[in-house]
């Protein structure tokens, strides 16, 4: 029986997220895999576990036996009760399909899913989350099988650094915030954002404009590749330099666009959205009109206005449309990691994800993240909203974690702008009916939030207009 060398036993350790533990116990910071649903996740060995248990409050530990499998964190989304609660049967049948036990559906896709899997899938679970272990290829396509109102995030196969935001970085954002006061020139620039153009752009992305031919922008689809190429072309037509940046085989690329600083500086401000989308289970259609056609369109509207007004920025500006968000922030993780490794001087980043919907009868809103993100950037955005888009009711949302998380986790000051000061209420969320032409989809709100993003950029970066 050679070849059975006793490998050190790997243990999955899940504890409530506590930065003090991460900065004081070095074997834990060396085995950190990130923050998931308010928890820190580690893969530790016996020695680390026994040396740290006394210092950890609570937590759960699961031995891992098969290191070829990918661990995935699944979590229930925070949605309004009006959307219907996630059904426990849905997740049970999803898991039994993963386990390869008999199931009734004859759907071809489901059959493949079951055939490719084996063994124990669920490693740990709470009422609203679970950790599963699957083949890596299944992890990357899991969004097409997950029940509605559940989302997934891969637990990285290697350790990730724990990087808190430095006090210098927070201080820089505070300085920007302290300097913000109403500027009529900023108001006139952001007031030029055009709803007519936004409607046209989002309809191209969703395929509501039949000339685009896009049926889906799911990250693996033809439509996503087409959308990426189109976005690059549109952004370039506004004077940006763009690059399609592939990050993982099978996924459509990130679209990274830059306006170079007029000053000699490395300082950079980044606005982003994700252009990939998710549809209903079993349907190929994934128009993503709100999620996240709205955020993508807001970025494009900002770019078009930069061009129309001839705005130049004193600092470097990046407008980025990510892919692979729906499978667990794959595109933004790759890009944030690249910026981190390059030592990028990123002052702030703001992700726009879902800007279009609010329940009929509700006022236009701006939701800011209740948990993941930089409080300083959130304050800045909230104050700018009060100045340039006073029509927005600003509040926090527990709907959590778009691409800003990838930057936040690497110590970059980041936040998200969202459509509601509350949970997700869009009845077409992750649904093949997520079009822009429907009740509750409010272009006025998309424009108001885009004004906030744009004004933040103008104030933070400084700008000039042609004489
Ligand atoms: C935001 O605005 C409030 C009210 O005007 C002000 O008290 C606060 O200092 C501002 N915050 C920042 C970060 O500038
Ligand atoms: C934006 O500005 C251009 C000229 O600078 C003007 O022609 C256009 O009507 C403006 N659009 C909006 C929506 O304000
Ligand atoms: C980032 O840019 C600021 C402003 O130009 C500068 O003061 C700072 O030294 C830069 N930091 C790095 C790490 O380059
Ligand atoms: Zn989204």
PDB file of C-alpha atoms in Angstrom, residues 36-226:
ATOM      1  CA  UNK A  36     -18.594  34.662   2.723  1.00  0.00           C
ATOM      2  CA  UNK A  37     -21.960  35.715   4.119  1.00  0.00           C
ATOM      3  CA  UNK A  38     -20.491  37.450   7.163  1.00  0.00           C
ATOM      4  CA  UNK A  39     -18.084  34.570   7.848  1.00  0.00           C
ATOM      5  CA  UNK A  40     -14.398  34.049   7.376  1.00  0.00           C
ATOM      6  CA  UNK A  41     -13.514  30.818   5.617  1.00  0.00           C
ATOM      7  CA  UNK A  42     -10.182  29.047   6.129  1.00  0.00           C
ATOM      8  CA  UNK A  43      -8.650  25.769   5.092  1.00  0.00           C
ATOM      9  CA  UNK A  44      -6.339  24.860   7.920  1.00  0.00           C
ATOM     10  CA  UNK A  45      -4.343  21.896   9.126  1.00  0.00           C
ATOM     11  CA  UNK A  46      -4.655  20.227  12.514  1.00  0.00           C
ATOM     12  CA  UNK A  47      -1.839  22.202  14.065  1.00  0.00           C
ATOM     13  CA  UNK A  48      -3.325  25.551  13.119  1.00  0.00           C
ATOM     14  CA  UNK A  49      -6.736  24.502  14.314  1.00  0.00           C
ATOM     15  CA  UNK A  50      -5.516  23.345  17.690  1.00  0.00           C
ATOM     16  CA  UNK A  51      -3.377  26.429  18.218  1.00  0.00           C
ATOM     17  CA  UNK A  52      -6.211  28.794  17.388  1.00  0.00           C
ATOM     18  CA  UNK A  53      -9.393  27.195  18.752  1.00  0.00           C
ATOM     19  CA  UNK A  54      -8.896  28.748  22.164  1.00  0.00           C
ATOM     20  CA  UNK A  55      -8.762  32.177  20.524  1.00  0.00           C
ATOM     21  CA  UNK A  56     -11.770  31.719  18.272  1.00  0.00           C
ATOM     22  CA  UNK A  57     -15.219  32.297  19.691  1.00  0.00           C
ATOM     23  CA  UNK A  58     -17.392  30.009  17.630  1.00  0.00           C
ATOM     24  CA  UNK A  59     -17.034  28.233  14.345  1.00  0.00           C
ATOM     25  CA  UNK A  60     -17.508  24.956  12.564  1.00  0.00           C
ATOM     26  CA  UNK A  61     -14.936  22.528  11.251  1.00  0.00           C
ATOM     27  CA  UNK A  62     -15.331  19.936   8.500  1.00  0.00           C
ATOM     28  CA  UNK A  63     -12.586  17.551   7.352  1.00  0.00           C
ATOM     29  CA  UNK A  64     -11.909  17.638   3.613  1.00  0.00           C
ATOM     30  CA  UNK A  65     -10.928  14.410   1.957  1.00  0.00           C
ATOM     31  CA  UNK A  66     -10.917  15.133  -1.758  1.00  0.00           C
ATOM     32  CA  UNK A  67      -8.741  18.059  -2.717  1.00  0.00           C
ATOM     33  CA  UNK A  68      -9.596  17.825  -6.429  1.00  0.00           C
ATOM     34  CA  UNK A  69     -13.051  19.150  -5.793  1.00  0.00           C
ATOM     35  CA  UNK A  70     -14.020  22.786  -5.739  1.00  0.00           C
ATOM     36  CA  UNK A  71     -15.712  24.150  -2.639  1.00  0.00           C
ATOM     37  CA  UNK A  72     -18.581  26.529  -3.298  1.00  0.00           C
ATOM     38  CA  UNK A  73     -20.416  28.759  -0.865  1.00  0.00           C
ATOM     39  CA  UNK A  74     -24.158  28.927  -1.563  1.00  0.00           C
ATOM     40  CA  UNK A  75     -26.304  31.547   0.000  1.00  0.00           C
ATOM     41  CA  UNK A  76     -29.915  32.674  -0.051  1.00  0.00           C
ATOM     42  CA  UNK A  77     -30.427  36.112  -1.491  1.00  0.00           C
ATOM     43  CA  UNK A  78     -32.058  38.811   0.617  1.00  0.00           C
ATOM     44  CA  UNK A  79     -35.364  39.370  -1.169  1.00  0.00           C
ATOM     45  CA  UNK A  80     -38.692  41.006  -0.300  1.00  0.00           C
ATOM     46  CA  UNK A  81     -41.356  38.588   0.956  1.00  0.00           C
ATOM     47  CA  UNK A  82     -43.539  39.715  -1.951  1.00  0.00           C
ATOM     48  CA  UNK A  83     -41.268  37.749  -4.300  1.00  0.00           C
ATOM     49  CA  UNK A  84     -42.076  34.545  -2.443  1.00  0.00           C
ATOM     50  CA  UNK A  85     -39.672  32.866  -0.067  1.00  0.00           C
ATOM     51  CA  UNK A  86     -37.070  30.511  -1.479  1.00  0.00           C
ATOM     52  CA  UNK A  87     -38.615  27.067  -1.393  1.00  0.00           C
ATOM     53  CA  UNK A  88     -36.723  24.478   0.686  1.00  0.00           C
ATOM     54  CA  UNK A  89     -37.746  21.812  -1.873  1.00  0.00           C
ATOM     55  CA  UNK A  90     -35.912  23.694  -4.617  1.00  0.00           C
ATOM     56  CA  UNK A  91     -32.590  23.539  -2.891  1.00  0.00           C
ATOM     57  CA  UNK A  92     -33.150  19.947  -1.758  1.00  0.00           C
ATOM     58  CA  UNK A  93     -33.811  18.772  -5.285  1.00  0.00           C
ATOM     59  CA  UNK A  94     -30.865  20.803  -6.555  1.00  0.00           C
ATOM     60  CA  UNK A  95     -28.596  19.103  -4.036  1.00  0.00           C
ATOM     61  CA  UNK A  96     -29.947  15.655  -4.789  1.00  0.00           C
ATOM     62  CA  UNK A  97     -29.299  16.271  -8.482  1.00  0.00           C
ATOM     63  CA  UNK A  98     -25.723  17.210  -7.540  1.00  0.00           C
ATOM     64  CA  UNK A  99     -25.409  14.041  -5.468  1.00  0.00           C
ATOM     65  CA  UNK A 100     -26.386  11.910  -8.410  1.00  0.00           C
ATOM     66  CA  UNK A 101     -29.387  10.424  -6.631  1.00  0.00           C
ATOM     67  CA  UNK A 102     -32.469   9.726  -8.742  1.00  0.00           C
ATOM     68  CA  UNK A 103     -34.481  12.709  -9.841  1.00  0.00           C
ATOM     69  CA  UNK A 104     -37.462  13.037 -12.081  1.00  0.00           C
ATOM     70  CA  UNK A 105     -36.730  15.808 -14.559  1.00  0.00           C
ATOM     71  CA  UNK A 106     -35.813  14.575 -18.017  1.00  0.00           C
ATOM     72  CA  UNK A 107     -34.107  17.830 -18.908  1.00  0.00           C
ATOM     73  CA  UNK A 108     -30.906  17.099 -20.819  1.00  0.00           C
ATOM     74  CA  UNK A 109     -28.853  19.614 -18.854  1.00  0.00           C
ATOM     75  CA  UNK A 110     -29.860  18.178 -15.524  1.00  0.00           C
ATOM     76  CA  UNK A 111     -28.908  14.699 -16.658  1.00  0.00           C
ATOM     77  CA  UNK A 112     -25.388  15.843 -17.456  1.00  0.00           C
ATOM     78  CA  UNK A 113     -25.145  17.529 -14.111  1.00  0.00           C
ATOM     79  CA  UNK A 114     -26.038  14.349 -12.251  1.00  0.00           C
ATOM     80  CA  UNK A 115     -23.772  12.152 -14.323  1.00  0.00           C
ATOM     81  CA  UNK A 116     -20.741  14.290 -13.658  1.00  0.00           C
ATOM     82  CA  UNK A 117     -21.081  14.093  -9.916  1.00  0.00           C
ATOM     83  CA  UNK A 118     -20.827  11.706  -7.104  1.00  0.00           C
ATOM     84  CA  UNK A 119     -20.611  11.424  -3.378  1.00  0.00           C
ATOM     85  CA  UNK A 120     -21.316  13.742  -0.549  1.00  0.00           C
ATOM     86  CA  UNK A 121     -21.943  17.242  -1.698  1.00  0.00           C
ATOM     87  CA  UNK A 122     -22.994  19.252   1.322  1.00  0.00           C
ATOM     88  CA  UNK A 123     -20.176  19.854   3.783  1.00  0.00           C
ATOM     89  CA  UNK A 124     -21.782  22.379   6.075  1.00  0.00           C
ATOM     90  CA  UNK A 125     -25.049  24.256   6.231  1.00  0.00           C
ATOM     91  CA  UNK A 126     -27.042  26.850   8.110  1.00  0.00           C
ATOM     92  CA  UNK A 127     -30.606  28.006   7.513  1.00  0.00           C
ATOM     93  CA  UNK A 128     -29.556  30.347   4.708  1.00  0.00           C
ATOM     94  CA  UNK A 129     -26.196  29.114   3.449  1.00  0.00           C
ATOM     95  CA  UNK A 130     -24.213  25.966   2.711  1.00  0.00           C
ATOM     96  CA  UNK A 131     -20.783  24.863   1.605  1.00  0.00           C
ATOM     97  CA  UNK A 132     -20.785  22.234  -1.112  1.00  0.00           C
ATOM     98  CA  UNK A 133     -18.022  20.302  -2.792  1.00  0.00           C
ATOM     99  CA  UNK A 134     -18.293  19.721  -6.542  1.00  0.00           C
ATOM    100  CA  UNK A 135     -16.177  19.086  -9.625  1.00  0.00           C
ATOM    101  CA  UNK A 136     -14.502  22.359 -10.744  1.00  0.00           C
ATOM    102  CA  UNK A 137     -16.374  22.472 -14.063  1.00  0.00           C
ATOM    103  CA  UNK A 138     -19.663  22.198 -12.208  1.00  0.00           C
ATOM    104  CA  UNK A 139     -18.695  25.068  -9.904  1.00  0.00           C
ATOM    105  CA  UNK A 140     -18.223  27.377 -12.875  1.00  0.00           C
ATOM    106  CA  UNK A 141     -21.612  26.654 -14.379  1.00  0.00           C
ATOM    107  CA  UNK A 142     -23.544  26.267 -11.170  1.00  0.00           C
ATOM    108  CA  UNK A 143     -25.610  29.424 -11.704  1.00  0.00           C
ATOM    109  CA  UNK A 144     -27.499  27.722 -14.526  1.00  0.00           C
ATOM    110  CA  UNK A 145     -28.775  25.077 -12.093  1.00  0.00           C
ATOM    111  CA  UNK A 146     -29.116  26.958  -8.820  1.00  0.00           C
ATOM    112  CA  UNK A 147     -32.633  27.603  -7.618  1.00  0.00           C
ATOM    113  CA  UNK A 148     -33.804  31.176  -7.899  1.00  0.00           C
ATOM    114  CA  UNK A 149     -32.849  33.362  -4.899  1.00  0.00           C
ATOM    115  CA  UNK A 150     -29.704  31.343  -4.269  1.00  0.00           C
ATOM    116  CA  UNK A 151     -26.308  32.522  -5.352  1.00  0.00           C
ATOM    117  CA  UNK A 152     -22.908  30.936  -5.403  1.00  0.00           C
ATOM    118  CA  UNK A 153     -19.327  31.969  -4.742  1.00  0.00           C
ATOM    119  CA  UNK A 154     -16.323  29.713  -5.291  1.00  0.00           C
ATOM    120  CA  UNK A 155     -14.044  29.248  -2.290  1.00  0.00           C
ATOM    121  CA  UNK A 156     -10.571  29.848  -3.759  1.00  0.00           C
ATOM    122  CA  UNK A 157      -8.383  26.734  -4.068  1.00  0.00           C
ATOM    123  CA  UNK A 158      -5.428  28.733  -2.687  1.00  0.00           C
ATOM    124  CA  UNK A 159      -5.167  31.129   0.220  1.00  0.00           C
ATOM    125  CA  UNK A 160      -5.961  34.780  -0.403  1.00  0.00           C
ATOM    126  CA  UNK A 161      -4.383  37.709   1.410  1.00  0.00           C
ATOM    127  CA  UNK A 162      -6.423  39.505   4.014  1.00  0.00           C
ATOM    128  CA  UNK A 163      -5.948  43.186   3.196  1.00  0.00           C
ATOM    129  CA  UNK A 164      -7.808  45.750   5.262  1.00  0.00           C
ATOM    130  CA  UNK A 165      -8.199  49.238   3.816  1.00  0.00           C
ATOM    131  CA  UNK A 166      -5.218  51.305   4.925  1.00  0.00           C
ATOM    132  CA  UNK A 167      -5.784  54.431   6.951  1.00  0.00           C
ATOM    133  CA  UNK A 168      -4.055  56.435   4.211  1.00  0.00           C
ATOM    134  CA  UNK A 169      -6.569  55.152   1.662  1.00  0.00           C
ATOM    135  CA  UNK A 170      -9.528  55.988   3.933  1.00  0.00           C
ATOM    136  CA  UNK A 171      -8.023  59.374   4.623  1.00  0.00           C
ATOM    137  CA  UNK A 172      -7.770  60.147   0.903  1.00  0.00           C
ATOM    138  CA  UNK A 173     -11.486  59.406   0.434  1.00  0.00           C
ATOM    139  CA  UNK A 174     -12.334  61.537   3.463  1.00  0.00           C
ATOM    140  CA  UNK A 175     -10.341  64.433   2.004  1.00  0.00           C
ATOM    141  CA  UNK A 176     -12.304  64.169  -1.224  1.00  0.00           C
ATOM    142  CA  UNK A 177     -15.574  64.077   0.722  1.00  0.00           C
ATOM    143  CA  UNK A 178     -14.588  67.097   2.777  1.00  0.00           C
ATOM    144  CA  UNK A 179     -13.955  69.117  -0.380  1.00  0.00           C
ATOM    145  CA  UNK A 180     -17.337  68.362  -1.973  1.00  0.00           C
ATOM    146  CA  UNK A 181     -19.802  71.181  -2.323  1.00  0.00           C
ATOM    147  CA  UNK A 182     -22.348  72.000  -4.995  1.00  0.00           C
ATOM    148  CA  UNK A 183     -20.638  72.919  -8.258  1.00  0.00           C
ATOM    149  CA  UNK A 184     -22.895  74.290 -11.016  1.00  0.00           C
ATOM    150  CA  UNK A 185     -20.506  73.038 -13.705  1.00  0.00           C
ATOM    151  CA  UNK A 186     -20.701  69.485 -12.320  1.00  0.00           C
ATOM    152  CA  UNK A 187     -24.487  69.818 -12.156  1.00  0.00           C
ATOM    153  CA  UNK A 188     -24.648  70.870 -15.777  1.00  0.00           C
ATOM    154  CA  UNK A 189     -22.386  68.019 -16.926  1.00  0.00           C
ATOM    155  CA  UNK A 190     -24.277  65.300 -15.049  1.00  0.00           C
ATOM    156  CA  UNK A 191     -27.547  66.899 -16.124  1.00  0.00           C
ATOM    157  CA  UNK A 192     -26.623  66.020 -19.702  1.00  0.00           C
ATOM    158  CA  UNK A 193     -27.088  62.246 -19.141  1.00  0.00           C
ATOM    159  CA  UNK A 194     -29.667  61.189 -21.679  1.00  0.00           C
ATOM    160  CA  UNK A 195     -32.562  58.846 -20.940  1.00  0.00           C
ATOM    161  CA  UNK A 196     -33.298  58.486 -24.656  1.00  0.00           C
ATOM    162  CA  UNK A 197     -29.785  57.164 -25.230  1.00  0.00           C
ATOM    163  CA  UNK A 198     -29.911  54.915 -22.146  1.00  0.00           C
ATOM    164  CA  UNK A 199     -33.150  53.331 -23.323  1.00  0.00           C
ATOM    165  CA  UNK A 200     -31.600  52.709 -26.723  1.00  0.00           C
ATOM    166  CA  UNK A 201     -28.408  51.205 -25.250  1.00  0.00           C
ATOM    167  CA  UNK A 202     -30.108  48.892 -22.781  1.00  0.00           C
ATOM    168  CA  UNK A 203     -32.465  47.642 -25.495  1.00  0.00           C
ATOM    169  CA  UNK A 204     -29.451  46.677 -27.583  1.00  0.00           C
ATOM    170  CA  UNK A 205     -28.014  44.710 -24.673  1.00  0.00           C
ATOM    171  CA  UNK A 206     -31.259  42.915 -23.814  1.00  0.00           C
ATOM    172  CA  UNK A 207     -32.175  42.147 -27.404  1.00  0.00           C
ATOM    173  CA  UNK A 208     -35.405  44.131 -27.066  1.00  0.00           C
ATOM    174  CA  UNK A 209     -33.889  45.955 -30.014  1.00  0.00           C
ATOM    175  CA  UNK A 210     -34.209  43.076 -32.499  1.00  0.00           C
ATOM    176  CA  UNK A 211     -31.310  44.396 -34.570  1.00  0.00           C
ATOM    177  CA  UNK A 212     -28.829  43.326 -31.857  1.00  0.00           C
ATOM    178  CA  UNK A 213     -29.848  39.674 -32.036  1.00  0.00           C
ATOM    179  CA  UNK A 214     -28.685  39.173 -28.421  1.00  0.00           C
ATOM    180  CA  UNK A 215     -30.718  36.476 -26.645  1.00  0.00           C
ATOM    181  CA  UNK A 216     -28.535  36.057 -23.583  1.00  0.00           C
ATOM    182  CA  UNK A 217     -25.519  37.683 -21.991  1.00  0.00           C
ATOM    183  CA  UNK A 218     -24.844  34.681 -19.807  1.00  0.00           C
ATOM    184  CA  UNK A 219     -21.048  34.666 -19.423  1.00  0.00           C
ATOM    185  CA  UNK A 220     -20.664  31.562 -21.625  1.00  0.00           C
ATOM    186  CA  UNK A 221     -22.985  32.707 -24.385  1.00  0.00           C
ATOM    187  CA  UNK A 222     -22.394  34.090 -27.878  1.00  0.00           C
ATOM    188  CA  UNK A 223     -24.455  37.090 -26.799  1.00  0.00           C
ATOM    189  CA  UNK A 224     -21.967  37.937 -24.058  1.00  0.00           C
ATOM    190  CA  UNK A 225     -19.100  37.934 -26.558  1.00  0.00           C
ATOM    191  CA  UNK A 226     -21.111  40.133 -28.860  1.00  0.00           C
TER     192      UNK A 226
END
